[in-house]
Amino acid sequence: MPEISELDVEDDHDLQEFHDVERAAYGADHPHAVVRSYQSLVQRTRRPSPYYRLSLLMAREAGRIVGTAELGLTVEDNLHLADAAVRVLPEARRRGVGAALHEELVRRARDGGRTTLLGEVNQPLEGASPAFRFATALGYDVVHEQDHHVLDLPVPAARLDQLGTVAEGYDVVSWGNRAPDDVVGAYAAMHTQMGRDAPSGEVDHQPVEITVDRVRAGEQRTVEAYDQVVAVVRRTGDGVLGGYTLVYLPHDADHVVQDDTLVMPDHRGHRLGTALKVAVLRILAADHPGRRIVHTWNAVENDPMQRINRALGFRPVERELEMQRRV
Ligand SMILES: CC(C)(COP(=O)(O)OP(=O)(O)OC[C@H]1O[C@@H](n2cnc3c(N)ncnc32)[C@H](O)[C@@H]1OP(=O)(O)O)[C@@H](O)C(=O)NCCC(=O)NCCS
């Protein structure tokens, strides 16, 4: 059996090998996988968030890492939850390496007082992935489904012009890695709303209040591995923010990750969601012409967002399943 141990995140050699294995194992089944960069792994493990504790495990055979696992524990909220991920190189599969790593994750989650394990599993559009079969065999159930969509860049300007008018009475404001001080409070409040409104199926997670401190801590940490582009819509009369969209640009890759898009409840129905996304696509074309593709994930039941993305030209490449199990 492999030897399972915790990785010393200060050890450059082991952390690099961990990352290589993660990339190879995940990429083997998922040609469209978005694997975090090494720089991002360094930042998340060596300069951890005050709100999230991460442990990395490795399975070694003959001195070589053949499988990796990760346990993520929130520190202040959702103290019943643990995020779990397991990855095994194709040549080491179906011999119990994944199960052994998972068993150690369960032991640690229990020690941390956690009662629910949550993991993400990717599925091809047809058939079942090894990850789905593995998670099902270990007693996980699907609690939420998202489409993984991609959009090739640049988007033809004619398509953006056709979709991109901002409703009367609003304008779009954008920024990069730091929200301006005069709007950061309203921006934080929109993140809190996002946590409440974004569909999350039966995932056993309680929404968290996003304070200005959390926004600032996130910005400071993110900038080590990613640039951000944020666009907000602002009502012109009173300056109230009606919605935002946020994308991440990893420093050492040529893709874009489209993260949150939210229109606040009082401002819905004016096509502001489309206007926000179009504004960001224009910024990407003008300021980041080297970016080739955008990835995004949308709840299958989220009709408004699905419609916006289809109109922009996004196409589905996989499903992402949230799978959950009681410890
Ligand atoms: C999912 C993954 C970690 C499984 O690793 P593994 O070492 O092959 O898993 P194990 O050998 O411990 O399998 C445990 C059980 O899961 C089930 N299972 C795993 N892979 C399977 C497959 N391809 N087909 C059917 N059942 C499978 C079986 O029931 C197996 O027990 P058995 O071999 O006694 O029948 C591996 O396929 C992988 O790295 N995939 C890519 C990364 C990924 O997507 N991870 C997401 C999970 S967070």
Short mmCIF file of C-alpha atoms and ligand atoms in Angstrom, two decimals:
data_model
loop_
_atom_site.label_atom_id
_atom_site.label_comp_id
_atom_site.label_asym_id
_atom_site.label_seq_id
_atom_site.Cartn_x
_atom_site.Cartn_y
_atom_site.Cartn_z
CA MET A 1 0.00 0.00 0.00
CA PRO A 2 1.18 3.57 -0.52
CA GLU A 3 2.56 5.60 2.32
CA ILE A 4 0.17 8.46 3.18
CA SER A 5 1.59 11.58 4.82
CA GLU A 6 1.03 15.29 5.13
CA LEU A 7 3.03 17.49 2.80
CA ASP A 8 5.35 20.13 4.20
CA VAL A 9 4.19 23.11 2.14
CA GLU A 10 7.54 24.89 2.66
CA ASP A 11 9.29 22.09 0.78
CA ASP A 12 9.63 23.40 -2.81
CA HIS A 13 10.39 19.99 -4.30
CA ASP A 14 7.41 18.22 -2.74
CA LEU A 15 5.01 21.07 -3.42
CA GLN A 16 6.06 21.16 -7.09
CA GLU A 17 5.68 17.37 -7.37
CA PHE A 18 2.27 17.60 -5.68
CA HIS A 19 1.22 20.17 -8.26
CA ASP A 20 2.53 18.11 -11.19
CA VAL A 21 0.57 15.08 -9.99
CA GLU A 22 -2.59 17.12 -9.42
CA ARG A 23 -2.37 18.53 -12.94
CA ALA A 24 -1.63 15.18 -14.59
CA ALA A 25 -4.31 13.26 -12.65
CA TYR A 26 -7.05 15.82 -13.15
CA GLY A 27 -6.12 16.63 -16.75
CA ALA A 28 -6.09 12.95 -17.74
CA ASP A 29 -9.89 12.70 -17.62
CA HIS A 30 -10.89 16.30 -18.12
CA PRO A 31 -9.49 18.03 -21.21
CA HIS A 32 -11.17 21.30 -20.19
CA ALA A 33 -10.07 21.14 -16.55
CA VAL A 34 -9.06 24.43 -14.96
CA VAL A 35 -6.20 23.42 -12.69
CA ARG A 36 -4.92 26.06 -10.32
CA SER A 37 -1.46 27.34 -11.13
CA TYR A 38 1.60 26.49 -9.03
CA GLN A 39 1.79 30.13 -8.02
CA SER A 40 -1.77 29.94 -6.71
CA LEU A 41 -1.00 26.75 -4.76
CA VAL A 42 2.03 28.44 -3.17
CA GLN A 43 -0.05 31.44 -2.18
CA ARG A 44 -2.94 29.38 -0.77
CA THR A 45 -0.70 27.11 1.29
CA ARG A 46 2.20 29.33 2.42
CA ARG A 47 0.21 32.49 3.01
CA PRO A 48 -3.15 30.99 3.96
CA SER A 49 -6.39 32.88 4.29
CA PRO A 50 -7.32 33.71 7.90
CA TYR A 51 -10.75 32.24 7.09
CA TYR A 52 -9.73 28.87 5.63
CA ARG A 53 -7.31 26.11 6.69
CA LEU A 54 -5.89 23.84 4.03
CA SER A 55 -4.00 20.54 4.51
CA LEU A 56 -2.33 18.65 1.68
CA LEU A 57 -1.76 14.89 1.75
CA MET A 58 0.31 12.76 -0.57
CA ALA A 59 0.43 9.06 -1.34
CA ARG A 60 3.93 7.85 -2.14
CA GLU A 61 5.02 4.62 -3.80
CA ALA A 62 8.73 3.89 -4.15
CA GLY A 63 9.47 7.48 -3.17
CA ARG A 64 7.25 9.00 -5.88
CA ILE A 65 3.98 10.85 -5.31
CA VAL A 66 1.21 8.93 -7.12
CA GLY A 67 -1.84 10.52 -5.48
CA THR A 68 -2.79 13.76 -3.75
CA ALA A 69 -5.57 14.86 -1.44
CA GLU A 70 -6.65 18.10 0.08
CA LEU A 71 -8.79 18.98 3.07
CA GLY A 72 -10.20 22.49 3.39
CA LEU A 73 -11.77 23.68 6.66
CA THR A 74 -13.45 27.04 7.19
CA VAL A 75 -12.32 28.67 10.42
CA GLU A 76 -15.25 30.92 11.45
CA ASP A 77 -18.36 29.69 9.64
CA ASN A 78 -19.81 26.36 8.51
CA LEU A 79 -17.86 24.48 11.17
CA HIS A 80 -19.71 21.26 10.26
CA LEU A 81 -18.26 21.22 6.73
CA ALA A 82 -15.04 19.93 5.16
CA ASP A 83 -14.02 20.32 1.51
CA ALA A 84 -12.34 17.21 0.12
CA ALA A 85 -10.47 16.47 -3.10
CA VAL A 86 -8.57 13.33 -4.17
CA ARG A 87 -6.43 12.81 -7.27
CA VAL A 88 -4.52 9.74 -8.44
CA LEU A 89 -2.24 9.37 -11.46
CA PRO A 90 -3.83 7.20 -14.20
CA GLU A 91 -1.11 4.52 -13.89
CA ALA A 92 -1.76 4.11 -10.14
CA ARG A 93 -5.56 3.82 -10.25
CA ARG A 94 -7.88 1.01 -9.17
CA ARG A 95 -5.54 -0.26 -6.50
CA GLY A 96 -6.98 1.56 -3.50
CA VAL A 97 -4.74 4.66 -3.49
CA GLY A 98 -7.70 7.04 -3.77
CA ALA A 99 -9.64 5.19 -1.08
CA ALA A 100 -6.64 5.26 1.29
CA LEU A 101 -6.22 9.02 0.80
CA HIS A 102 -9.94 9.53 1.32
CA GLU A 103 -9.90 7.50 4.54
CA GLU A 104 -7.24 9.81 5.94
CA LEU A 105 -9.31 12.85 4.90
CA VAL A 106 -12.31 11.42 6.76
CA ARG A 107 -10.20 10.81 9.88
CA ARG A 108 -8.93 14.39 9.84
CA ALA A 109 -12.37 15.86 9.13
CA ARG A 110 -13.76 13.95 12.13
CA ASP A 111 -10.87 15.13 14.31
CA GLY A 112 -11.76 18.67 13.24
CA GLY A 113 -15.34 18.12 14.42
CA ARG A 114 -16.76 18.13 10.87
CA THR A 115 -19.85 16.11 10.00
CA THR A 116 -20.28 16.75 6.25
CA LEU A 117 -17.75 16.19 3.48
CA LEU A 118 -18.17 18.07 0.21
CA GLY A 119 -16.31 17.50 -3.06
CA GLU A 120 -16.47 18.59 -6.70
CA VAL A 121 -16.60 15.97 -9.41
CA ASN A 122 -16.49 16.64 -13.16
CA GLN A 123 -18.58 14.61 -15.58
CA PRO A 124 -18.27 14.45 -19.36
CA LEU A 125 -21.40 15.45 -21.30
CA GLU A 126 -21.93 11.72 -22.03
CA GLY A 127 -21.20 8.87 -19.60
CA ALA A 128 -19.60 8.83 -16.15
CA SER A 129 -16.10 9.89 -15.06
CA PRO A 130 -13.85 7.76 -12.82
CA ALA A 131 -14.27 10.53 -10.21
CA PHE A 132 -18.06 10.11 -10.20
CA ARG A 133 -17.79 6.33 -9.86
CA PHE A 134 -15.23 6.73 -7.08
CA ALA A 135 -17.33 9.26 -5.14
CA THR A 136 -20.47 7.15 -5.54
CA ALA A 137 -18.62 4.05 -4.33
CA LEU A 138 -17.55 6.01 -1.23
CA GLY A 139 -21.12 7.00 -0.38
CA TYR A 140 -21.37 10.52 -1.82
CA ASP A 141 -24.62 11.86 -3.31
CA VAL A 142 -25.02 14.60 -5.93
CA VAL A 143 -26.40 17.73 -4.22
CA HIS A 144 -25.84 20.36 -6.92
CA GLU A 145 -25.15 20.38 -10.68
CA GLN A 146 -23.51 23.06 -12.76
CA ASP A 147 -22.67 23.32 -16.45
CA HIS A 148 -19.05 24.07 -17.19
CA HIS A 149 -19.18 26.55 -20.08
CA VAL A 150 -16.39 27.98 -22.23
CA LEU A 151 -16.25 30.94 -24.60
CA ASP A 152 -13.44 31.51 -27.12
CA LEU A 153 -11.83 34.96 -27.12
CA PRO A 154 -12.01 37.46 -28.59
CA VAL A 155 -15.80 37.59 -28.91
CA PRO A 156 -16.75 39.23 -32.24
CA ALA A 157 -17.34 42.94 -31.63
CA ALA A 158 -20.62 42.79 -33.60
CA ARG A 159 -22.04 40.28 -31.08
CA LEU A 160 -21.04 42.50 -28.16
CA ASP A 161 -22.50 45.60 -29.85
CA GLN A 162 -25.75 43.77 -30.43
CA LEU A 163 -26.06 42.69 -26.77
CA GLY A 164 -24.24 45.35 -24.90
CA THR A 165 -26.43 48.38 -24.32
CA VAL A 166 -26.72 49.48 -20.69
CA ALA A 167 -30.29 50.23 -19.56
CA GLU A 168 -31.23 53.87 -19.29
CA GLY A 169 -30.53 55.27 -15.82
CA TYR A 170 -27.43 53.12 -15.23
CA ASP A 171 -23.76 53.26 -16.13
CA VAL A 172 -20.94 50.73 -15.82
CA VAL A 173 -17.86 51.34 -13.66
CA SER A 174 -14.90 48.98 -13.67
CA TRP A 175 -11.67 48.42 -11.76
CA GLY A 176 -8.83 45.95 -11.44
CA ASN A 177 -7.32 44.46 -8.30
CA ARG A 178 -8.69 46.84 -5.67
CA ALA A 179 -12.21 48.15 -5.24
CA PRO A 180 -12.32 51.93 -4.80
CA ASP A 181 -12.78 52.94 -1.15
CA ASP A 182 -16.05 54.77 -1.81
CA VAL A 183 -17.81 51.66 -3.15
CA VAL A 184 -16.12 48.80 -1.29
CA GLY A 185 -18.86 48.66 1.39
CA ALA A 186 -21.60 48.33 -1.23
CA TYR A 187 -19.42 45.88 -3.17
CA ALA A 188 -19.01 43.69 -0.04
CA ALA A 189 -22.79 43.77 0.51
CA MET A 190 -23.33 42.50 -3.03
CA HIS A 191 -20.98 39.57 -2.33
CA THR A 192 -23.09 38.72 0.72
CA GLN A 193 -26.20 38.80 -1.47
CA MET A 194 -24.47 36.56 -4.00
CA GLY A 195 -23.92 33.92 -1.29
CA ARG A 196 -27.66 34.01 -0.52
CA ASP A 197 -29.02 34.15 -4.07
CA ALA A 198 -26.79 31.93 -6.19
CA PRO A 199 -28.49 28.53 -6.51
CA SER A 200 -26.59 25.87 -4.56
CA GLY A 201 -28.95 22.89 -4.57
CA GLU A 202 -28.81 20.74 -1.43
CA VAL A 203 -25.27 21.74 -0.50
CA ASP A 204 -25.12 21.84 3.31
CA HIS A 205 -23.53 25.31 3.41
CA GLN A 206 -24.79 28.39 5.25
CA PRO A 207 -24.28 31.78 3.54
CA VAL A 208 -21.62 33.99 5.10
CA GLU A 209 -21.61 37.76 5.57
CA ILE A 210 -18.83 39.24 3.42
CA THR A 211 -17.37 42.20 5.27
CA VAL A 212 -15.08 44.88 3.85
CA ASP A 213 -12.23 43.17 5.75
CA ARG A 214 -12.93 39.94 3.90
CA VAL A 215 -12.98 41.73 0.54
CA ARG A 216 -9.69 43.48 1.29
CA ALA A 217 -8.03 40.28 2.58
CA GLY A 218 -9.18 38.46 -0.56
CA GLU A 219 -7.87 41.19 -2.86
CA GLN A 220 -4.48 41.22 -1.16
CA ARG A 221 -4.06 37.47 -1.40
CA THR A 222 -5.47 37.07 -4.91
CA VAL A 223 -3.08 39.56 -6.51
CA GLU A 224 -0.14 37.20 -5.92
CA ALA A 225 -1.45 34.74 -8.51
CA TYR A 226 -4.27 36.45 -10.43
CA ASP A 227 -5.35 39.80 -11.78
CA GLN A 228 -9.00 40.68 -11.42
CA VAL A 229 -11.37 42.65 -13.60
CA VAL A 230 -14.55 43.83 -11.88
CA ALA A 231 -17.46 45.70 -13.44
CA VAL A 232 -20.40 47.13 -11.51
CA VAL A 233 -23.59 48.87 -12.65
CA ARG A 234 -24.42 52.10 -10.87
CA ARG A 235 -27.76 53.95 -10.89
CA THR A 236 -26.91 57.37 -12.24
CA GLY A 237 -29.35 59.37 -10.05
CA ASP A 238 -28.20 58.22 -6.60
CA GLY A 239 -25.05 56.16 -7.30
CA VAL A 240 -26.56 52.97 -5.80
CA LEU A 241 -24.79 49.83 -7.06
CA GLY A 242 -27.16 47.43 -8.84
CA GLY A 243 -24.88 44.51 -9.62
CA TYR A 244 -21.37 43.25 -10.34
CA THR A 245 -19.38 40.74 -12.29
CA LEU A 246 -15.89 39.47 -11.47
CA VAL A 247 -13.29 37.62 -13.53
CA TYR A 248 -9.86 36.23 -12.59
CA LEU A 249 -6.83 36.23 -14.91
CA PRO A 250 -4.18 33.76 -13.70
CA HIS A 251 -0.68 35.21 -14.12
CA ASP A 252 0.83 32.12 -15.70
CA ALA A 253 -1.92 30.99 -18.09
CA ASP A 254 -3.91 32.41 -20.99
CA HIS A 255 -7.43 31.66 -19.79
CA VAL A 256 -9.96 33.70 -17.82
CA VAL A 257 -12.18 32.42 -15.01
CA GLN A 258 -15.57 34.12 -14.97
CA ASP A 259 -16.61 34.05 -11.32
CA ASP A 260 -19.65 35.78 -9.75
CA THR A 261 -22.24 37.76 -11.65
CA LEU A 262 -25.06 39.25 -9.58
CA VAL A 263 -27.81 41.79 -10.16
CA MET A 264 -29.37 42.97 -6.89
CA PRO A 265 -33.07 42.09 -6.45
CA ASP A 266 -34.39 45.67 -6.95
CA HIS A 267 -32.47 46.06 -10.20
CA ARG A 268 -33.37 42.85 -12.02
CA GLY A 269 -35.20 42.73 -15.34
CA HIS A 270 -33.19 45.45 -17.16
CA ARG A 271 -30.64 43.17 -18.85
CA LEU A 272 -27.96 44.49 -16.50
CA GLY A 273 -26.43 41.01 -16.15
CA THR A 274 -25.77 40.90 -19.89
CA ALA A 275 -24.48 44.50 -19.88
CA LEU A 276 -21.99 43.63 -17.10
CA LYS A 277 -20.62 40.59 -18.89
CA VAL A 278 -20.35 42.46 -22.18
CA ALA A 279 -18.46 45.28 -20.44
CA VAL A 280 -15.91 42.79 -19.09
CA LEU A 281 -15.53 41.07 -22.46
CA ARG A 282 -14.77 44.46 -24.01
CA ILE A 283 -12.14 45.16 -21.33
CA LEU A 284 -10.58 41.73 -21.96
CA ALA A 285 -10.37 42.42 -25.72
CA ALA A 286 -8.86 45.88 -25.22
CA ASP A 287 -6.49 45.31 -22.28
CA HIS A 288 -5.76 41.55 -22.30
CA PRO A 289 -5.62 40.48 -25.96
CA GLY A 290 -3.46 37.44 -25.09
CA ARG A 291 -6.34 35.70 -23.29
CA ARG A 292 -7.81 32.87 -25.38
CA ILE A 293 -10.78 31.39 -23.51
CA VAL A 294 -13.20 32.11 -20.66
CA HIS A 295 -14.42 29.36 -18.31
CA THR A 296 -17.56 29.68 -16.22
CA TRP A 297 -19.88 27.43 -14.21
CA ASN A 298 -23.65 27.89 -14.03
CA ALA A 299 -26.28 26.01 -12.03
CA VAL A 300 -28.28 23.94 -14.50
CA GLU A 301 -31.53 25.39 -13.10
CA ASN A 302 -30.35 29.02 -13.27
CA ASP A 303 -32.35 30.03 -16.37
CA PRO A 304 -31.45 33.74 -16.47
CA MET A 305 -27.71 33.09 -16.31
CA GLN A 306 -27.94 30.18 -18.73
CA ARG A 307 -29.74 32.43 -21.22
CA ILE A 308 -27.20 35.27 -20.87
CA ASN A 309 -24.32 32.87 -21.44
CA ARG A 310 -25.89 31.21 -24.46
CA ALA A 311 -26.50 34.64 -26.03
CA LEU A 312 -22.82 35.50 -25.50
CA GLY A 313 -21.78 32.28 -27.22
CA PHE A 314 -20.70 30.12 -24.26
CA ARG A 315 -20.85 26.37 -24.95
CA PRO A 316 -21.05 23.51 -22.44
CA VAL A 317 -18.04 21.17 -22.19
CA GLU A 318 -18.69 19.24 -18.95
CA ARG A 319 -20.91 19.05 -15.88
CA GLU A 320 -19.55 19.87 -12.46
CA LEU A 321 -21.24 18.00 -9.63
CA GLU A 322 -21.10 18.93 -5.97
CA MET A 323 -21.13 15.65 -4.08
CA GLN A 324 -21.72 15.36 -0.36
CA ARG A 325 -21.46 12.72 2.33
CA ARG A 326 -22.08 12.67 6.07
CA VAL A 327 -19.03 11.68 8.07
C1 LIG B 1 -11.24 9.51 -8.68
C2 LIG B 1 -9.82 8.96 -8.45
C3 LIG B 1 -9.17 9.80 -7.36
C4 LIG B 1 -9.91 7.49 -7.98
O1 LIG B 1 -8.61 7.03 -7.57
P1 LIG B 1 -8.27 5.45 -7.45
O2 LIG B 1 -7.00 5.33 -6.68
O3 LIG B 1 -8.35 4.83 -8.79
O4 LIG B 1 -9.48 4.93 -6.53
P2 LIG B 1 -9.54 3.50 -5.74
O5 LIG B 1 -8.71 2.47 -6.44
O6 LIG B 1 -9.23 3.74 -4.31
O7 LIG B 1 -11.07 3.18 -5.90
C5 LIG B 1 -11.99 3.05 -4.81
C6 LIG B 1 -13.34 2.60 -5.37
O8 LIG B 1 -13.92 3.62 -6.20
C7 LIG B 1 -14.60 3.01 -7.32
N1 LIG B 1 -13.93 3.43 -8.57
C8 LIG B 1 -12.81 4.21 -8.69
N2 LIG B 1 -12.53 4.41 -10.00
C9 LIG B 1 -13.45 3.76 -10.71
C10 LIG B 1 -13.68 3.58 -12.10
N3 LIG B 1 -12.87 4.14 -13.03
N4 LIG B 1 -14.77 2.84 -12.49
C11 LIG B 1 -15.58 2.27 -11.58
N5 LIG B 1 -15.41 2.40 -10.24
C12 LIG B 1 -14.36 3.13 -9.81
C13 LIG B 1 -14.51 1.51 -7.12
O9 LIG B 1 -15.63 1.10 -6.37
C14 LIG B 1 -13.23 1.39 -6.29
O10 LIG B 1 -13.17 0.23 -5.51
P3 LIG B 1 -12.75 -1.19 -6.23
O11 LIG B 1 -11.54 -0.92 -7.08
O12 LIG B 1 -12.47 -2.08 -5.07
O13 LIG B 1 -13.92 -1.59 -7.07
C15 LIG B 1 -9.02 9.00 -9.78
O14 LIG B 1 -9.76 8.40 -10.82
C16 LIG B 1 -8.65 10.41 -10.23
O15 LIG B 1 -7.63 10.94 -9.80
N6 LIG B 1 -9.47 11.08 -11.10
C17 LIG B 1 -9.13 12.44 -11.56
C18 LIG B 1 -9.16 13.46 -10.41
C19 LIG B 1 -10.56 13.78 -9.99
O16 LIG B 1 -11.40 14.12 -10.81
N7 LIG B 1 -10.83 13.75 -8.68
C20 LIG B 1 -12.12 14.21 -8.23
C21 LIG B 1 -12.46 13.64 -6.91
S1 LIG B 1 -12.25 14.95 -5.73
#
